[in-house]
Each structure stands twice: as structure tokens, then as C-alpha cells.
CSV table of C-alpha atoms in Angstrom, one decimal:
chain,number,residue,atom,x,y,z
A,1,MET,CA,109.8,125.1,93.2
A,2,GLY,CA,112.5,122.7,91.9
A,3,ARG,CA,110.9,119.4,89.4
A,4,GLY,CA,109.9,116.5,91.5
A,5,ARG,CA,109.7,118.4,94.7
A,6,PRO,CA,106.1,118.2,96.8
A,7,SER,CA,104.5,121.2,96.8
A,8,LYS,CA,103.7,122.9,100.4
A,9,LYS,CA,100.9,121.7,100.5
A,10,GLN,CA,101.9,118.0,100.1
A,11,GLN,CA,104.2,118.6,102.5
A,12,ILE,CA,101.6,119.4,105.1
A,13,LEU,CA,99.7,116.0,103.8
A,14,ASP,CA,102.8,113.7,104.0
A,15,ALA,CA,103.6,115.0,107.7
A,16,ALA,CA,99.9,115.1,108.6
A,17,LEU,CA,99.7,111.4,107.8
A,18,THR,CA,102.1,110.4,109.1
A,19,LEU,CA,101.8,111.7,112.3
A,20,PHE,CA,98.4,110.1,112.2
A,21,ALA,CA,99.7,107.0,111.5
A,22,GLU,CA,102.1,107.3,114.5
A,23,ARG,CA,99.9,109.1,116.8
A,24,GLY,CA,96.2,108.5,116.0
A,25,TYR,CA,94.1,112.0,115.5
A,26,GLN,CA,93.9,112.7,119.0
A,27,GLY,CA,97.9,112.4,119.7
A,28,SER,CA,98.2,114.7,116.7
A,29,SER,CA,98.5,118.7,116.2
A,30,VAL,CA,99.1,121.1,114.2
A,31,ASP,CA,101.9,121.9,116.1
A,32,LEU,CA,103.4,118.4,115.4
A,33,VAL,CA,102.4,119.0,111.7
A,34,VAL,CA,104.5,122.2,111.5
A,35,GLN,CA,107.5,120.7,113.0
A,36,ARG,CA,107.1,117.7,111.1
A,37,ALA,CA,107.0,119.8,107.7
A,38,GLY,CA,109.0,122.3,108.2
A,39,VAL,CA,106.6,125.0,107.5
A,40,SER,CA,104.9,127.7,109.3
A,41,LYS,CA,102.2,127.4,111.4
A,42,PRO,CA,100.1,130.3,109.0
A,43,THR,CA,101.3,128.2,105.8
A,44,VAL,CA,99.4,125.2,107.6
A,45,TYR,CA,96.2,127.7,108.5
A,46,ASN,CA,96.2,128.8,104.9
A,47,ASN,CA,95.8,125.3,103.6
A,48,PHE,CA,93.7,123.6,106.2
A,49,PRO,CA,91.8,125.7,108.3
A,50,THR,CA,91.3,123.1,111.3
A,51,LYS,CA,93.0,120.0,112.3
A,52,LEU,CA,90.1,118.2,111.1
A,53,SER,CA,90.0,119.7,107.7
A,54,LEU,CA,93.6,118.5,107.8
A,55,TRP,CA,92.4,115.0,108.3
A,56,GLN,CA,89.4,114.9,105.9
A,57,ALA,CA,92.3,115.9,103.4
A,58,CYS,CA,94.5,113.2,104.5
A,59,LEU,CA,91.8,110.5,104.5
A,60,GLU,CA,90.4,111.8,100.9
A,61,GLN,CA,94.2,111.1,99.6
A,62,LEU,CA,94.7,108.0,101.4
A,63,LEU,CA,91.7,106.4,100.4
A,64,ASP,CA,91.9,107.3,97.0
A,65,GLY,CA,95.1,105.6,97.0
A,66,ALA,CA,94.1,102.8,99.0
A,67,GLU,CA,91.7,101.6,96.1
A,68,ALA,CA,94.3,101.7,93.4
A,69,ARG,CA,96.9,99.7,95.6
A,70,ARG,CA,93.9,97.4,96.5
A,71,ASP,CA,93.1,97.0,92.3
A,72,ALA,CA,97.0,96.6,91.7
A,73,LEU,CA,97.3,94.0,94.8
A,74,ALA,CA,94.2,92.0,93.6
A,75,LYS,CA,95.9,91.6,90.2
A,76,THR,CA,99.3,89.9,91.7
A,77,VAL,CA,97.2,87.5,93.7
A,78,ASN,CA,97.3,84.1,92.1
A,79,GLY,CA,93.7,82.3,93.7
A,80,ASP,CA,90.2,82.5,93.7
A,81,ALA,CA,88.1,85.8,94.6
A,82,LEU,CA,88.5,84.6,98.1
A,83,ASP,CA,92.1,84.3,98.4
A,84,ARG,CA,92.2,88.2,96.5
A,85,ILE,CA,89.8,89.5,98.9
A,86,LEU,CA,91.9,88.1,101.9
A,87,ALA,CA,95.3,89.6,100.4
A,88,VAL,CA,93.4,93.0,100.5
A,89,PHE,CA,92.3,92.7,104.2
A,90,SER,CA,95.3,91.5,104.9
A,91,GLU,CA,97.3,94.7,103.6
A,92,LEU,CA,95.0,96.8,105.1
A,93,GLY,CA,95.7,95.4,108.3
A,94,SER,CA,99.7,95.6,108.1
A,95,ASP,CA,100.0,98.9,106.0
A,96,PRO,CA,100.7,101.7,108.7
A,97,GLU,CA,98.4,104.6,107.0
A,98,LEU,CA,95.5,102.2,106.0
A,99,LYS,CA,95.6,100.9,109.9
A,100,ALA,CA,95.5,104.6,110.6
A,101,ILE,CA,92.3,105.4,108.6
A,102,TYR,CA,90.6,102.4,110.6
A,103,SER,CA,92.2,102.9,113.9
A,104,ILE,CA,91.0,106.6,113.5
A,105,MET,CA,87.6,106.0,112.4
A,106,LEU,CA,86.5,103.2,114.4
A,107,GLY,CA,87.9,105.1,117.7
A,108,GLU,CA,87.6,108.6,117.6
A,109,GLN,CA,84.6,108.8,115.2
A,110,TYR,CA,82.5,110.6,117.7
A,111,LYS,CA,84.9,113.6,116.7
A,112,MET,CA,84.9,113.6,113.4
A,113,ASP,CA,81.9,115.6,111.5
A,114,ALA,CA,79.3,114.1,109.0
A,115,ALA,CA,81.2,114.4,106.1
A,116,ILE,CA,84.4,112.6,107.2
A,117,ARG,CA,82.2,110.0,108.6
A,118,GLU,CA,80.2,109.9,104.9
A,119,LEU,CA,83.7,109.7,103.5
A,120,PHE,CA,84.5,106.9,105.3
A,121,ALA,CA,81.4,104.7,104.9
A,122,GLU,CA,81.7,105.5,101.3
A,123,TYR,CA,84.9,103.8,101.5
A,124,GLU,CA,83.5,100.9,103.0
A,125,ASN,CA,80.5,100.9,101.0
A,126,LYS,CA,83.1,100.8,97.6
A,127,LEU,CA,85.1,97.9,99.5
A,128,LYS,CA,82.0,95.9,100.0
A,129,HIS,CA,80.7,96.4,96.4
A,130,TRP,CA,84.5,95.2,95.4
A,131,CYS,CA,84.4,92.0,97.2
A,132,SER,CA,81.0,91.3,95.8
A,133,GLU,CA,82.5,92.2,92.5
A,134,GLN,CA,85.6,89.7,93.2
A,135,LEU,CA,83.0,86.6,93.6
A,136,ARG,CA,80.9,87.2,90.9
A,137,LYS,CA,83.9,87.5,88.5
A,138,ASP,CA,84.4,83.9,89.7
A,139,GLY,CA,81.3,83.0,89.2
A,140,GLN,CA,80.1,83.1,92.7
A,141,GLU,CA,76.6,85.0,93.4
A,142,VAL,CA,76.1,85.8,97.1
A,143,SER,CA,73.1,87.1,99.5
A,144,VAL,CA,73.6,90.2,101.3
A,145,THR,CA,74.0,88.1,104.6
A,146,GLN,CA,76.7,85.9,103.0
A,147,LEU,CA,78.1,89.1,101.9
A,148,PHE,CA,77.9,90.8,105.7
A,149,ALA,CA,78.9,87.8,107.0
A,150,LEU,CA,82.9,87.5,104.3
A,151,MET,CA,83.0,91.6,105.4
A,152,ALA,CA,82.7,90.5,109.1
A,153,PHE,CA,85.0,87.5,109.3
A,154,CYS,CA,87.7,89.2,107.5
A,155,ARG,CA,87.4,92.4,109.7
A,156,GLU,CA,87.5,90.5,112.8
A,157,GLY,CA,90.1,88.0,111.6
A,158,LEU,CA,92.5,90.1,109.8
A,159,LEU,CA,91.7,93.9,110.5
A,160,LEU,CA,91.0,94.5,114.1
A,161,PRO,CA,93.3,92.2,115.4
A,162,ALA,CA,96.0,94.1,113.9
A,163,LEU,CA,94.2,97.4,114.8
A,164,THR,CA,94.7,95.9,118.5
A,165,HIS,CA,97.6,94.2,118.6
A,166,ARG,CA,96.5,91.0,118.7
A,167,PRO,CA,97.7,88.0,116.5
A,168,VAL,CA,95.4,88.1,113.3
A,169,ALA,CA,93.9,84.7,112.2
A,170,PRO,CA,96.2,82.6,109.5
A,171,VAL,CA,94.5,83.2,106.3
A,172,ASP,CA,94.5,79.5,105.2
A,173,GLU,CA,92.2,78.9,108.7
A,174,LEU,CA,90.1,81.8,107.8
A,175,LYS,CA,89.7,81.0,104.4
A,176,LYS,CA,88.2,77.6,105.1
A,177,VAL,CA,85.6,78.9,107.6
A,178,ILE,CA,84.6,81.6,105.1
A,179,GLU,CA,84.3,78.7,102.5
A,180,CYS,CA,82.3,76.9,104.9
A,181,LEU,CA,79.3,79.8,104.7
């Protein structure tokens, strides 16, 4: 293998991520991954015994990357905690791979096994904790109810419209509404 060239396993993951982002879980198949990755079917199955295990590996990789990207994005935002939180939720709704996570996990969750649902729930809990920490850094103490409302407004205003191809709420208007909580 040449320097800088991705491993076969990474080629498979990259191809699968692209397909899941484009087609969702149901619309993707191992055959399409084989074709896109340019590897043999046995190579895919040697690394990932099922489509579900391939999705789990993709999800783990995406979620690890999402946390690092979230932290990096937050550092670039000028403004308060709410500005940082809104920027992160805007990114969740605009990045194709991050949108794929939510689209698949919200729309096709019933097809996933408990380990995958737990992985997604863990990410959601980390996101909630991160939001709470951002507010605390700015000297704002929030109740569980206020945090729930903040997350709901961000999801309903920025993330879900992006997933359903509806217009997202203007961030400045959403911020004004949230500040009234």
C-alpha cells in the first residue's frame, strides 16, 4: 500500500458513507458499496459481515468526527454560547454526512439493533451535555426543562427542516425566540 493511500477497509467505509448519505440505509446495499469502493464482495464481507455492521462502523466514524468538527466550529464562532450552539445545529443540518446520520436514525431507527440505537443516543447525550457546558461557560445556569426546550427549538428550527427539505428557521429569529425562554 502506498503512502497516504486509504486502506481497503477505509475505502469501503468512505464508499458506504457516501452511499448512505445519498440513498439512506434502505436505499444502499453491499453490492453498491462493492461497486463504489472498487473492491470485491468478499473483501467487504471480510471487514463487515452485514450491512448493519457496516452502518455501525460508518456511524462510529461519523460521530467521532462530528464531535471534533463541532468543537472546531464552536471555536470559530464570535458570539455567546447560543451563537455557538446555533452554529453547530446549522452545521448538522447542512453537512450531507451529518444529515444522513439523523435521517437514517430518525427515519429507519426501527431497523437498527440496540447497539446502534445506543450509539446514537450516546451522541445525542454528548451533544446535550456540550450545549449545557457552552451555556455554563458563559455563566448561564439552565434547568433540565430549559435545556430540553433549547434542544427542541434547535432541532425543529434547524435540523428537521433540513432533513425534510423545508426552509430552516432564520438563525437570528430563532435566537430571539430562544432568548425569551
